[in-house]
PDB file of C-alpha atoms in Angstrom:
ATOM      1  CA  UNK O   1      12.644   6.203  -2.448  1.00 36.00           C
ATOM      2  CA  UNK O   2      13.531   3.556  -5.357  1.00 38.00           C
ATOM      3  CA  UNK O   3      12.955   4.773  -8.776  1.00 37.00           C
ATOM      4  CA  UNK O   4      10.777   2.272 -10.403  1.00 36.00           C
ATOM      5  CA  UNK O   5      10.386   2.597 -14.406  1.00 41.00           C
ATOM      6  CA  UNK O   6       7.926   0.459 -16.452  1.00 42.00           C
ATOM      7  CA  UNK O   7       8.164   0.845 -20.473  1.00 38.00           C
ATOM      8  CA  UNK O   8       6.418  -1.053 -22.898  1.00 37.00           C
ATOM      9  CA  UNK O   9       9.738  -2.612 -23.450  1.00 33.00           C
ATOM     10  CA  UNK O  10       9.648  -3.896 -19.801  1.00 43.00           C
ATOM     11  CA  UNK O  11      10.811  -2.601 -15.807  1.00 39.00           C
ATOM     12  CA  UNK O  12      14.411  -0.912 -15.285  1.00 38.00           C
ATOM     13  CA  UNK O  13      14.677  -0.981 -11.223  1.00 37.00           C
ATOM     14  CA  UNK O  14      16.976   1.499 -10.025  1.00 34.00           C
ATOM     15  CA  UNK O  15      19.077   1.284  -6.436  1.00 32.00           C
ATOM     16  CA  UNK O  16      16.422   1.905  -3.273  1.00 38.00           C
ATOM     17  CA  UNK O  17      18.214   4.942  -1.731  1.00 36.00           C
ATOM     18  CA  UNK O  18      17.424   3.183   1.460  1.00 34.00           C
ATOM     19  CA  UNK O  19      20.071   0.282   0.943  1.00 33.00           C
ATOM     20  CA  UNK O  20      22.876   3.379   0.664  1.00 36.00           C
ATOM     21  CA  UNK O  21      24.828   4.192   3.697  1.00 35.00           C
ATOM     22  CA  UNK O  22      23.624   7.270   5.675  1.00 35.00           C
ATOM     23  CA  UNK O  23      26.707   9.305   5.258  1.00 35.00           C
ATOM     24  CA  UNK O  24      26.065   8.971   0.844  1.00 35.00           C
ATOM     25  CA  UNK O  25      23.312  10.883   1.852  1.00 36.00           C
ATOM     26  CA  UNK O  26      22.097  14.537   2.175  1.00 44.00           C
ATOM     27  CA  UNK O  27      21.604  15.316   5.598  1.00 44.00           C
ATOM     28  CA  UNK O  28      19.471  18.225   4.638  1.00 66.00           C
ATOM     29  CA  UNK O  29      17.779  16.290   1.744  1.00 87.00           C
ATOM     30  CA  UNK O  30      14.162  15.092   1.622  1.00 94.00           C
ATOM     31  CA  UNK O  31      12.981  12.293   0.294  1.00 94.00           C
ATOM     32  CA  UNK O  32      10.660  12.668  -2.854  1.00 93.00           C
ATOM     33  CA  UNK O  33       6.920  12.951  -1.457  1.00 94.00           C
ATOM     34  CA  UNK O  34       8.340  15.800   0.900  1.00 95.00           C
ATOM     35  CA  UNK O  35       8.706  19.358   0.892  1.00 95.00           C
ATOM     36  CA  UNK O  36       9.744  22.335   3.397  1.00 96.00           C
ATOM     37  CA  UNK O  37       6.994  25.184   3.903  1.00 96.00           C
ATOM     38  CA  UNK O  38       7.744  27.567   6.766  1.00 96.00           C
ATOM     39  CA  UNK O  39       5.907  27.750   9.936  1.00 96.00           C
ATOM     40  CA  UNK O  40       5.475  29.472  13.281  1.00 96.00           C
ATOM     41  CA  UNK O  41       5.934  26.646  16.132  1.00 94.00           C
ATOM     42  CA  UNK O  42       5.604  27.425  19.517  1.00 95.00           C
ATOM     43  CA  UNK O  43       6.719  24.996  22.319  1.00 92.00           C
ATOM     44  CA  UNK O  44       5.752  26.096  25.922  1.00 91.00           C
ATOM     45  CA  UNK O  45       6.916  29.801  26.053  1.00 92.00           C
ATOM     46  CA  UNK O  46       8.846  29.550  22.841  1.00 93.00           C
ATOM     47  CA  UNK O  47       8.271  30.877  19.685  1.00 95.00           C
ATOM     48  CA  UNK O  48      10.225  30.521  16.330  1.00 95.00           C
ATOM     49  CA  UNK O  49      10.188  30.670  12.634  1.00 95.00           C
ATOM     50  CA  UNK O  50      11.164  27.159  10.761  1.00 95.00           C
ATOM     51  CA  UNK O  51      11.069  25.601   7.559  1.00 95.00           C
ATOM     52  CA  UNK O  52       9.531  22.238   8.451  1.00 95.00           C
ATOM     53  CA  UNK O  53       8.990  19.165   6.257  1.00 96.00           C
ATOM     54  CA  UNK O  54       5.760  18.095   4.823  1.00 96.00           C
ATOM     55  CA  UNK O  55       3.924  15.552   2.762  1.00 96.00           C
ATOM     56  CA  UNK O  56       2.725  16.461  -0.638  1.00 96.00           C
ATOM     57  CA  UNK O  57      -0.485  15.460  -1.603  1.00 96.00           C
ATOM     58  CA  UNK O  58      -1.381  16.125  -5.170  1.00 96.00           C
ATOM     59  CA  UNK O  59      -4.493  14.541  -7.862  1.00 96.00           C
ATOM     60  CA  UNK O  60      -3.656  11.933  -9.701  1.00 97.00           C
ATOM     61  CA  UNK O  61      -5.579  10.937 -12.325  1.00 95.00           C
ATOM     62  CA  UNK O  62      -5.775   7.112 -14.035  1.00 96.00           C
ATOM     63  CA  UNK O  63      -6.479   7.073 -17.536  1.00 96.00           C
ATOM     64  CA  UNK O  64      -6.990   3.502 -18.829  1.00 96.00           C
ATOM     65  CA  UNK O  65      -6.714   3.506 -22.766  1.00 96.00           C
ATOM     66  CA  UNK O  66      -7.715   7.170 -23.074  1.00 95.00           C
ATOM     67  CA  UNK O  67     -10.657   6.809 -20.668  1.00 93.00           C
ATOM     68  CA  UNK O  68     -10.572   8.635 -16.989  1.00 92.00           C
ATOM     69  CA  UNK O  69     -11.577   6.079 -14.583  1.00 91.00           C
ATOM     70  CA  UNK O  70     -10.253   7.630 -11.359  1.00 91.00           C
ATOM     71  CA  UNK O  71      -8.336  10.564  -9.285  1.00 93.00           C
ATOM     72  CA  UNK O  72      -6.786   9.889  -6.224  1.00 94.00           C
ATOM     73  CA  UNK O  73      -5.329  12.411  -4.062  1.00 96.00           C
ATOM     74  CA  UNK O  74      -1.892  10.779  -3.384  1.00 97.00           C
ATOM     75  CA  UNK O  75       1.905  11.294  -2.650  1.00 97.00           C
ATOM     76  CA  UNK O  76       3.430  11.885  -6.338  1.00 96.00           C
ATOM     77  CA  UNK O  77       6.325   9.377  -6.021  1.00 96.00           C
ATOM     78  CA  UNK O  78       6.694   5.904  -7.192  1.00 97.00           C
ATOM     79  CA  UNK O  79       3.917   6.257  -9.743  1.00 97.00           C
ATOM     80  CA  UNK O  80       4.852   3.589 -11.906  1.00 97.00           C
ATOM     81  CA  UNK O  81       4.688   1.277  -9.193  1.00 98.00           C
ATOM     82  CA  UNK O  82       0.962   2.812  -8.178  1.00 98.00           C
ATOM     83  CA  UNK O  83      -0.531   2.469 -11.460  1.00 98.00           C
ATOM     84  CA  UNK O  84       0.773  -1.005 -12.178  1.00 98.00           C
ATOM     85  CA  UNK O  85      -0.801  -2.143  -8.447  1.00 98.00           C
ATOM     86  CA  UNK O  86      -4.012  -0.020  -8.406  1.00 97.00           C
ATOM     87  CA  UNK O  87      -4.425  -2.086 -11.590  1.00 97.00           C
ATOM     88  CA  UNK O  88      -4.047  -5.401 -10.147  1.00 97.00           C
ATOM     89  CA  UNK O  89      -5.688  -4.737  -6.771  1.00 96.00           C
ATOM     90  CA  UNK O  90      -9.027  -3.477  -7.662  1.00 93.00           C
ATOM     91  CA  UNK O  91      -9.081  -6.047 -10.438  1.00 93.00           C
ATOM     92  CA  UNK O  92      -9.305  -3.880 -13.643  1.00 94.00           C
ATOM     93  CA  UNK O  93      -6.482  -6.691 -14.901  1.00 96.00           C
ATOM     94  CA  UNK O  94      -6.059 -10.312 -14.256  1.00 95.00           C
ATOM     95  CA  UNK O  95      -2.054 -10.290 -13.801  1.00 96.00           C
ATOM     96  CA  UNK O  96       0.996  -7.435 -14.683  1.00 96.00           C
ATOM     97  CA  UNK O  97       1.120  -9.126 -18.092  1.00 96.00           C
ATOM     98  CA  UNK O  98      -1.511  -7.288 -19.088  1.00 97.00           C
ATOM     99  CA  UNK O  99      -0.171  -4.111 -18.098  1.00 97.00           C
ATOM    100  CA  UNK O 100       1.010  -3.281 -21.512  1.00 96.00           C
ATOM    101  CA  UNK O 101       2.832   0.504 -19.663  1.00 95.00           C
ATOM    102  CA  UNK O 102       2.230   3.372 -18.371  1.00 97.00           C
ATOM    103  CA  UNK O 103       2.975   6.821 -19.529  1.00 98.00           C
ATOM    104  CA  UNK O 104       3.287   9.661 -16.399  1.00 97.00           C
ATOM    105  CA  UNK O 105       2.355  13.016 -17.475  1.00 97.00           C
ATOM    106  CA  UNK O 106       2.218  16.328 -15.917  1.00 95.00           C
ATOM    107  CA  UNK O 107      -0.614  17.844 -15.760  1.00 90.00           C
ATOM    108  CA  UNK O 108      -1.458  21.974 -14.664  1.00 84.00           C
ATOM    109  CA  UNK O 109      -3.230  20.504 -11.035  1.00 87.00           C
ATOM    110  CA  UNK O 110      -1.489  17.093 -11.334  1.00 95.00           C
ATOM    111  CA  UNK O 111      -0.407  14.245 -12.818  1.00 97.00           C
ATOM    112  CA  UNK O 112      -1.956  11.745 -15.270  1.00 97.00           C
ATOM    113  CA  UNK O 113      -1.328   8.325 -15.546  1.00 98.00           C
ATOM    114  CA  UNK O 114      -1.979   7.279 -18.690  1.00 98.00           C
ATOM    115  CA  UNK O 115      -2.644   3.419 -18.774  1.00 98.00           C
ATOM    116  CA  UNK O 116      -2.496   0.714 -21.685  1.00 98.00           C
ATOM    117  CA  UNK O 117      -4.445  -2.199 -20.901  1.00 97.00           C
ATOM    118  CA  UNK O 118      -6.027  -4.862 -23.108  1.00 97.00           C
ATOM    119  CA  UNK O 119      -9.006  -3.633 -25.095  1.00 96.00           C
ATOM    120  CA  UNK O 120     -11.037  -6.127 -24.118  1.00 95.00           C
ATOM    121  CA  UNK O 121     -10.487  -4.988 -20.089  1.00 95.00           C
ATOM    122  CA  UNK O 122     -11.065  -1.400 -20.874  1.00 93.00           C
ATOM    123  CA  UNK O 123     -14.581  -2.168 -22.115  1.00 90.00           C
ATOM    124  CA  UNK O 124     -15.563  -3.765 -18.864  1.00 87.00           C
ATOM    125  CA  UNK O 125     -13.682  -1.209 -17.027  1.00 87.00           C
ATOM    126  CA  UNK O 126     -16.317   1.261 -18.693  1.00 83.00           C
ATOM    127  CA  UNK O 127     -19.010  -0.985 -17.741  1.00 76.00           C
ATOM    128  CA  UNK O 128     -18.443  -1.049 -14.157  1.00 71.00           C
ATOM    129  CA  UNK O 129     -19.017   2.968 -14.037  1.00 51.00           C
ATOM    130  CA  UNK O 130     -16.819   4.015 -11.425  1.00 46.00           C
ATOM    131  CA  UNK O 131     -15.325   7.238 -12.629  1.00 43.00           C
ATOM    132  CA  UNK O 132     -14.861   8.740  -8.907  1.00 45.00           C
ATOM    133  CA  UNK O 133     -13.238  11.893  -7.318  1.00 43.00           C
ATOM    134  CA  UNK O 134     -11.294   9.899  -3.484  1.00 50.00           C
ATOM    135  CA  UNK O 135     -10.461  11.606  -0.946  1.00 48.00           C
ATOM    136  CA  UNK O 136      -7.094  10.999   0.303  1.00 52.00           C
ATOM    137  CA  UNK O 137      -6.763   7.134   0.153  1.00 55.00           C
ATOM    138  CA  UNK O 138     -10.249   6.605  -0.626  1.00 58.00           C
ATOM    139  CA  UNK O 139     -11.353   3.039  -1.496  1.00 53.00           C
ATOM    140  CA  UNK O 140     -14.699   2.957  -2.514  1.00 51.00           C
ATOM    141  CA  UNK O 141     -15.871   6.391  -2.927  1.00 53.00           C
ATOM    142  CA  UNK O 142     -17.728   7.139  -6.195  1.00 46.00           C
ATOM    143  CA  UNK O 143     -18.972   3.333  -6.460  1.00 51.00           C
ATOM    144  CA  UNK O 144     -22.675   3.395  -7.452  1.00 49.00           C
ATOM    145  CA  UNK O 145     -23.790   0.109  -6.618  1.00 52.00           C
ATOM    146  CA  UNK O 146     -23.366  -2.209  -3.964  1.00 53.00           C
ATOM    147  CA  UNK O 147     -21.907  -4.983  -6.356  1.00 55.00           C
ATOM    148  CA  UNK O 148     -19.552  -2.428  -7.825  1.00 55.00           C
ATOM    149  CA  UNK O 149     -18.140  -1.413  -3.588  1.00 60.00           C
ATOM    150  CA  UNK O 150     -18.440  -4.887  -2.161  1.00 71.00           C
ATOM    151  CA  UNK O 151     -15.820  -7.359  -4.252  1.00 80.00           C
ATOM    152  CA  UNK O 152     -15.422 -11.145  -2.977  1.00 85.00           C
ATOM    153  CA  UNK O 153     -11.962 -12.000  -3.868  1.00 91.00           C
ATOM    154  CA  UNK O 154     -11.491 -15.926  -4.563  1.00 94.00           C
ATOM    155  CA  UNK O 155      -9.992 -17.434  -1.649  1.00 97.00           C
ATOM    156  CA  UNK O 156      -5.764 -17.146  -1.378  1.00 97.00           C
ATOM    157  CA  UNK O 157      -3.434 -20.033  -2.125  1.00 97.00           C
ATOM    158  CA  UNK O 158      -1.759 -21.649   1.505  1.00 97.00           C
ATOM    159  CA  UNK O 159       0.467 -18.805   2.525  1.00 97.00           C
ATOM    160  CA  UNK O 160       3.895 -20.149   4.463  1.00 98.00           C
ATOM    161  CA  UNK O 161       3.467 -19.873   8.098  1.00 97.00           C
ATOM    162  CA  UNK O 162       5.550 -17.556  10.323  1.00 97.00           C
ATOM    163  CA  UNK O 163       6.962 -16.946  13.869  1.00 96.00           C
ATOM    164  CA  UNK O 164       5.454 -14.096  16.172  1.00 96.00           C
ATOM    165  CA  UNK O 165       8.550 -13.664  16.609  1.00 95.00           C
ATOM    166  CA  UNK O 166       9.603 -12.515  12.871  1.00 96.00           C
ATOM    167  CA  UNK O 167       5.994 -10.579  13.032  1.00 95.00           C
ATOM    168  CA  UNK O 168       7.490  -7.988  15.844  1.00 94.00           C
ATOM    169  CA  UNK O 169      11.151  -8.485  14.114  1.00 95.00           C
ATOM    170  CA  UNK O 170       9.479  -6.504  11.316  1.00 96.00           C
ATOM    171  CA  UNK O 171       7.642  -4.109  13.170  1.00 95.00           C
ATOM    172  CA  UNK O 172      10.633  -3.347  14.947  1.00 93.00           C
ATOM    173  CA  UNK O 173      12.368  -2.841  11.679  1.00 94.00           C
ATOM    174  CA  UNK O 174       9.514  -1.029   9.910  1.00 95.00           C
ATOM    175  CA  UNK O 175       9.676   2.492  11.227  1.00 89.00           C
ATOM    176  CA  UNK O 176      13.626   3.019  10.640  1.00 92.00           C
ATOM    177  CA  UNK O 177      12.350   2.168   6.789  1.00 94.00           C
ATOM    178  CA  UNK O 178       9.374   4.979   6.279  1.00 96.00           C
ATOM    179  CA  UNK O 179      11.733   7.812   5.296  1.00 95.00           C
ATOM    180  CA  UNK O 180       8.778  10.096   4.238  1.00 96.00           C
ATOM    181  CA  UNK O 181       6.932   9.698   7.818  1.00 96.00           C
ATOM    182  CA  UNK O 182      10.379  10.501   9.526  1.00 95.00           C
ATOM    183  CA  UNK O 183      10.322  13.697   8.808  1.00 96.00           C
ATOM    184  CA  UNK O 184       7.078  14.875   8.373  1.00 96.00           C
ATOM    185  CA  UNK O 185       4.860  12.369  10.627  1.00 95.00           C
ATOM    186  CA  UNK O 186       2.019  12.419   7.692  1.00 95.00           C
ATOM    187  CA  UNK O 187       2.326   9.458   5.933  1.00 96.00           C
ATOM    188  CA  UNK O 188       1.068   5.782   5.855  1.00 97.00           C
ATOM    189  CA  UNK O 189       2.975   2.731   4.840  1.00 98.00           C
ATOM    190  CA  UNK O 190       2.772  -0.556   3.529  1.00 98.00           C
ATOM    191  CA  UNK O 191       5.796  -3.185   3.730  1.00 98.00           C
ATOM    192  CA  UNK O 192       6.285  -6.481   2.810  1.00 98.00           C
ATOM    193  CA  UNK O 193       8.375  -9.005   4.685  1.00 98.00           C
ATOM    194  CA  UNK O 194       9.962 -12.259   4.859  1.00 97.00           C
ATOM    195  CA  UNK O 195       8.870 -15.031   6.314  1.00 97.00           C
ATOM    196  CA  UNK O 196      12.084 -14.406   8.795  1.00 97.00           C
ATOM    197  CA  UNK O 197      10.399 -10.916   9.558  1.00 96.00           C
ATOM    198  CA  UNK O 198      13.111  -9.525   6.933  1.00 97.00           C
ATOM    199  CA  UNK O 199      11.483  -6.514   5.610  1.00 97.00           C
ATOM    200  CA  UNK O 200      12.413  -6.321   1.631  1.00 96.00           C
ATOM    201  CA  UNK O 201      10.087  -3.557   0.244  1.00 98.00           C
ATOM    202  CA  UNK O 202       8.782  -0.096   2.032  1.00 98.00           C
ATOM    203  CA  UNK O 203       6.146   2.444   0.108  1.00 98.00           C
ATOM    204  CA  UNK O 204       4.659   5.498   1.447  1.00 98.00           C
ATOM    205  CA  UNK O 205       1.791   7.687   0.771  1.00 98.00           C
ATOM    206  CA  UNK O 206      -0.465   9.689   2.161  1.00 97.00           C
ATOM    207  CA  UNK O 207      -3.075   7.140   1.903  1.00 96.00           C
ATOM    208  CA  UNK O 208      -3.674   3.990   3.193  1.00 96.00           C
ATOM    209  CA  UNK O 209      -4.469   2.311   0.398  1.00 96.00           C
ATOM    210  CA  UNK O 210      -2.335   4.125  -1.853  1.00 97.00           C
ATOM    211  CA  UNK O 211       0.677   3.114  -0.599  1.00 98.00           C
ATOM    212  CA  UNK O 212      -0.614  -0.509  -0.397  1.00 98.00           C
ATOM    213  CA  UNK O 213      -1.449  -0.345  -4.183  1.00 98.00           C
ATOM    214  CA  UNK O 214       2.349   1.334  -4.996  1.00 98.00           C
ATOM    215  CA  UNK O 215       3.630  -1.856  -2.588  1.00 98.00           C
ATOM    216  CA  UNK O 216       1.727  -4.177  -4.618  1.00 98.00           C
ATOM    217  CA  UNK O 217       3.261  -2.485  -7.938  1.00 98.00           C
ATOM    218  CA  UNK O 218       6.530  -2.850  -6.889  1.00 98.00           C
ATOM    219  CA  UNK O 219       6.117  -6.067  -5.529  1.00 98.00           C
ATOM    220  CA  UNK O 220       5.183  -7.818  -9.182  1.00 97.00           C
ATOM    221  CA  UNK O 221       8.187  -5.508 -10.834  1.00 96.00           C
ATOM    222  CA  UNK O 222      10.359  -7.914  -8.731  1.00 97.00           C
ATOM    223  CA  UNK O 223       8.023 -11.048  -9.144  1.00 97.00           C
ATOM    224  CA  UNK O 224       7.979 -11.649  -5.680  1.00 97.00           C
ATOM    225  CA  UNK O 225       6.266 -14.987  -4.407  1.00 97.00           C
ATOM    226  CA  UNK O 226       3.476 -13.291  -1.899  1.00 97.00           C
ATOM    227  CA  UNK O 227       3.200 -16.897  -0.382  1.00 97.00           C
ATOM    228  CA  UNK O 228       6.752 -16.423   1.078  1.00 97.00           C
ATOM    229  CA  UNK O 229       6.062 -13.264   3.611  1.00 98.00           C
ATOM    230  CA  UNK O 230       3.420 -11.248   4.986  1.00 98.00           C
ATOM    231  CA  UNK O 231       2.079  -7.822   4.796  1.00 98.00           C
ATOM    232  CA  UNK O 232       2.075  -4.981   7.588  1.00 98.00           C
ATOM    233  CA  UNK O 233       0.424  -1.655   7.377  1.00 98.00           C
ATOM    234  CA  UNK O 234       0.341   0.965   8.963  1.00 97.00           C
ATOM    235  CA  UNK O 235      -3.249   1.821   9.448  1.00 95.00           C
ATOM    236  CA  UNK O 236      -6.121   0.105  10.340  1.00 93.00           C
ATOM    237  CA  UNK O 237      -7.361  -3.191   8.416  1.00 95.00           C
ATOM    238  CA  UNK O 238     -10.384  -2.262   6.485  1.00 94.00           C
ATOM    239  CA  UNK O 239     -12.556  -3.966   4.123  1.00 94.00           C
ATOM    240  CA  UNK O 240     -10.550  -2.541   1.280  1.00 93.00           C
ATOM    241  CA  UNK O 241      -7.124  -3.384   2.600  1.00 96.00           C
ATOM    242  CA  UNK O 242      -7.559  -6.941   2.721  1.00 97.00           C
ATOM    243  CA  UNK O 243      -9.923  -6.977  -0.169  1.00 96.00           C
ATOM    244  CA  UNK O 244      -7.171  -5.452  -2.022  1.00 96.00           C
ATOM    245  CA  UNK O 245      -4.512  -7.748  -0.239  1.00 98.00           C
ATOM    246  CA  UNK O 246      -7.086 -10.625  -1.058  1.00 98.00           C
ATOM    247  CA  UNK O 247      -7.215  -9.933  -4.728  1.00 97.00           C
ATOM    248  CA  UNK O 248      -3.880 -10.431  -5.060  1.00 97.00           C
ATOM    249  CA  UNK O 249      -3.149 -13.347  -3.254  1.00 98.00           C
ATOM    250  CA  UNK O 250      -1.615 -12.068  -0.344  1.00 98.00           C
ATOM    251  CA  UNK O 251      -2.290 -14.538   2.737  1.00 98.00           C
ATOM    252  CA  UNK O 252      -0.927 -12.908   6.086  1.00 98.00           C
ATOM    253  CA  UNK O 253      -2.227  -9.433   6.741  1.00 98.00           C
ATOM    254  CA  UNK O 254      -0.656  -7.164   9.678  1.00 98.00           C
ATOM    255  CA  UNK O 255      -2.139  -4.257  10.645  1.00 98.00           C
ATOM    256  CA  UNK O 256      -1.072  -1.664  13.646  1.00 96.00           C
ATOM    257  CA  UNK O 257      -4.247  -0.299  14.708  1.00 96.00           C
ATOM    258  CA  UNK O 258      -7.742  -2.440  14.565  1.00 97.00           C
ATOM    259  CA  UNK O 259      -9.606  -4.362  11.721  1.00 97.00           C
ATOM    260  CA  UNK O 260     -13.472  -3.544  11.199  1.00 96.00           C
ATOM    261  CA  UNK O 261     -16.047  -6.128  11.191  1.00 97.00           C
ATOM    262  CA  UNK O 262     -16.204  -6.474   7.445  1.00 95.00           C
ATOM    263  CA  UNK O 263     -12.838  -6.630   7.287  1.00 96.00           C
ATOM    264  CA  UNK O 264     -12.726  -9.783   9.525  1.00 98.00           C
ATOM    265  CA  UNK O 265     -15.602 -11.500   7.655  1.00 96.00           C
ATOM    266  CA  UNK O 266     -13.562 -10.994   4.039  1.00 96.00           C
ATOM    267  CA  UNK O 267     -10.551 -12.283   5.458  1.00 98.00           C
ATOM    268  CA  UNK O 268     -11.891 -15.281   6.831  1.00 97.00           C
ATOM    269  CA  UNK O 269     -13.876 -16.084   3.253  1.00 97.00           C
ATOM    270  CA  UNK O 270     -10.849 -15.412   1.309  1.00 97.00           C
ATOM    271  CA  UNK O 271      -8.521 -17.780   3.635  1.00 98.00           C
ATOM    272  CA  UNK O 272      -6.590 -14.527   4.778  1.00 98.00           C
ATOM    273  CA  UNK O 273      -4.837 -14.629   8.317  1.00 98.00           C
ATOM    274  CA  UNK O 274      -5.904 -11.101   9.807  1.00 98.00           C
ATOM    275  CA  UNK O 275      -3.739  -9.955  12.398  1.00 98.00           C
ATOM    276  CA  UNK O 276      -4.700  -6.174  14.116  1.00 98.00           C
ATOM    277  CA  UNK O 277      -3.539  -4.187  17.451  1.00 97.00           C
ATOM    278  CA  UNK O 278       0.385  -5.626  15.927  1.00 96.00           C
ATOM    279  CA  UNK O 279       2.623  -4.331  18.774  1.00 89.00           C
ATOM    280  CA  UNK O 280       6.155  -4.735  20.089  1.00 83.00           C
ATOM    281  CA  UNK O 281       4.589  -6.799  23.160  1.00 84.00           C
ATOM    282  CA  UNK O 282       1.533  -8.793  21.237  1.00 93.00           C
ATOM    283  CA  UNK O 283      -1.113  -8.737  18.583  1.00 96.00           C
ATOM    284  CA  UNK O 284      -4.428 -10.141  18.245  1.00 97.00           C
ATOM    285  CA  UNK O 285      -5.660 -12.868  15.707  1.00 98.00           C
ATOM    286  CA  UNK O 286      -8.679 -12.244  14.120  1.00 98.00           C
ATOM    287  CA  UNK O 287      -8.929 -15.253  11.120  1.00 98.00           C
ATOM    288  CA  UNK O 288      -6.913 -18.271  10.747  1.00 98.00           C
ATOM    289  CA  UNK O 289      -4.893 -18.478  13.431  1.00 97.00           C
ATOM    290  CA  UNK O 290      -3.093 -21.514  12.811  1.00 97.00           C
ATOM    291  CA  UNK O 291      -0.322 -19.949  10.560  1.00 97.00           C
ATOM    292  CA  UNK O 292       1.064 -17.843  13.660  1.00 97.00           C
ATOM    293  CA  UNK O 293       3.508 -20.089  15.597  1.00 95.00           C
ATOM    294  CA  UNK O 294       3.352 -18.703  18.836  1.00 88.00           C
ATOM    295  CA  UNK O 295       6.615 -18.372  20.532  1.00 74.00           C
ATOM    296  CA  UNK O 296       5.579 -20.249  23.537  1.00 63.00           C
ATOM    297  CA  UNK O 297       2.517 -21.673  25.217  1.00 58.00           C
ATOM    298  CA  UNK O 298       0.089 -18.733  26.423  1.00 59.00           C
ATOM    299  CA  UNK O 299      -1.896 -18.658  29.417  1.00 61.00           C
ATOM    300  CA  UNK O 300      -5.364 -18.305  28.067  1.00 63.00           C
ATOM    301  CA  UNK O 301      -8.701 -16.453  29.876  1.00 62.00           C
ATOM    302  CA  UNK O 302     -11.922 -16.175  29.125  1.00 63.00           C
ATOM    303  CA  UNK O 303     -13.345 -12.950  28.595  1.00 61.00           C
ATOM    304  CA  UNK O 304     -15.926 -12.540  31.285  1.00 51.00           C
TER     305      UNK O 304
END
């Protein structure tokens, strides 16, 4: 997984082990977020001890200008890239200049991230009330009103239209990229992609919306235009995915599995394309359709 480091001077971006060739790699190496714990698998009459691969999940903590606001449960890699987009996506700052850095520190049952922000955002951070305990991935647990759960992004800037056919280039693409998942089948991702279905940026985690936040992070360390591509996850499209997608301006959502009803209604106020069920052989398109050129003509039915 890239190494992604964000000082107060600035970001140092290191080489994305991904981009090396497989043989400059460790066959018996596992990518950070992984670890082997031994088990007993048995496969029809067969029995045997193994050291098998499996994703970490530790608390981490967000700490914005020596106040806790949150603790996610989480994959501890690219954390510099999570705190900079949890930031951004649940709104605590306007835009990454205002992340003034980020300081990871251990911690005896975690890790802290320990977050400068304007002074002036910090106070309405603490006005919103929302220190919370999440589950893995959780989006809106520990929110105490309605008005602090339910956000209403502003509406995203014209995203650039693309192919179906670079929408299942990526998907095709995507799974040969999610080192964590390959060898321990636990892990979610989010990836961004090209408007040629050219996927640029892979993060994993545990949770959903985790790794979307970490792919977010990493995506404004490289100041990457999010009207040029869209985003796929793999997970279902809930409310907070898009909202989060929303808030940042992202205009093409993909998702794998299926989009919820609120999800759907968000997407179409914000102006995001919402696209669920993505598969090698089709997907369906729940908001603005227009921006998916359809590789040919399709018979259409109406559902009886």
């Amino acid at each position: 997984m890239p190494a992604i480091v964000r000082t107060r001077a600035g970001f140092v971006c290191r080489e994305n082990d991904l981009t090396k060739p497989p043989q400059s790699r460790d066959a018996s190496a596992l990518p950070a977020g992984a670890v082997r714990r031994n088990v007993e698998r048995h496969r029809g009459d067969v029995s045997a001890q193994i050291a098998d691969a499996v994703a970490e999940e530790i608390p981490v903590a967000f700490v914005y200008n020596e106040r806790p606001h949150a603790v996610m449960l989480a994959t501890p890699a690219d954390f510099e890239d999570f705190a900079l987009g949890f930031s951004l996506s649940e709104a605590i700052i306007a835009n990454a200049g205002e992340f003034a850095g980020v300081d990871v520190v251990p911690a005896l049952s975690g890790i802290e991230l320990r977050i400068a922000i304007p002074e002036q955002r910090a106070r309405v951070l603490d006005e919103r009330v929302r220190q919370l305990t999440g589950r893995t991935g959780c989006g809106l647990c520990g929110a105490q009103t309605l008005d602090a759960a339910i956000r209403h992004p502003a509406a995203v800037a014209e995203p650039a239209p693309i192919d179906a056919g670079a929408l299942h280039r990526a998907l095709a693409d995507l799974q040969q990229q999610q080192s964590i998942n390959a060898v321990t089948g636990a892990t979610h991702a989010a990836a961004w992609a090209s408007v040629d279905g050219t996927i640029g940026l892979v993060r994993e985690d545990v949770g959903r919306h985790n790794a979307l936040d970490k792919l977010i992070g990493a995506m404004q360390v490289r100041a990457i235009d999010v009207r040029n591509g869209f985003l796929i996850v793999t997970s279902r499209a809930s409310y907070e995915m898009v909202m989060k997608s929303a808030t940042v301006g992202i205009g093409i959502v993909v998702a794998i599995s299926a989009p919820t009803a609120l999800a759907i209604a968000l997407a179409n106020e914000a102006n995001v394309t919402l696209i669920g069920f993505a598969r090698p052989d089709g997907h369906s398109i729940y908001t603005h359709a227009a921006r998916i050129r359809e590789r040919a003509p399709r018979k259409r039915s109406q559902a009886g």
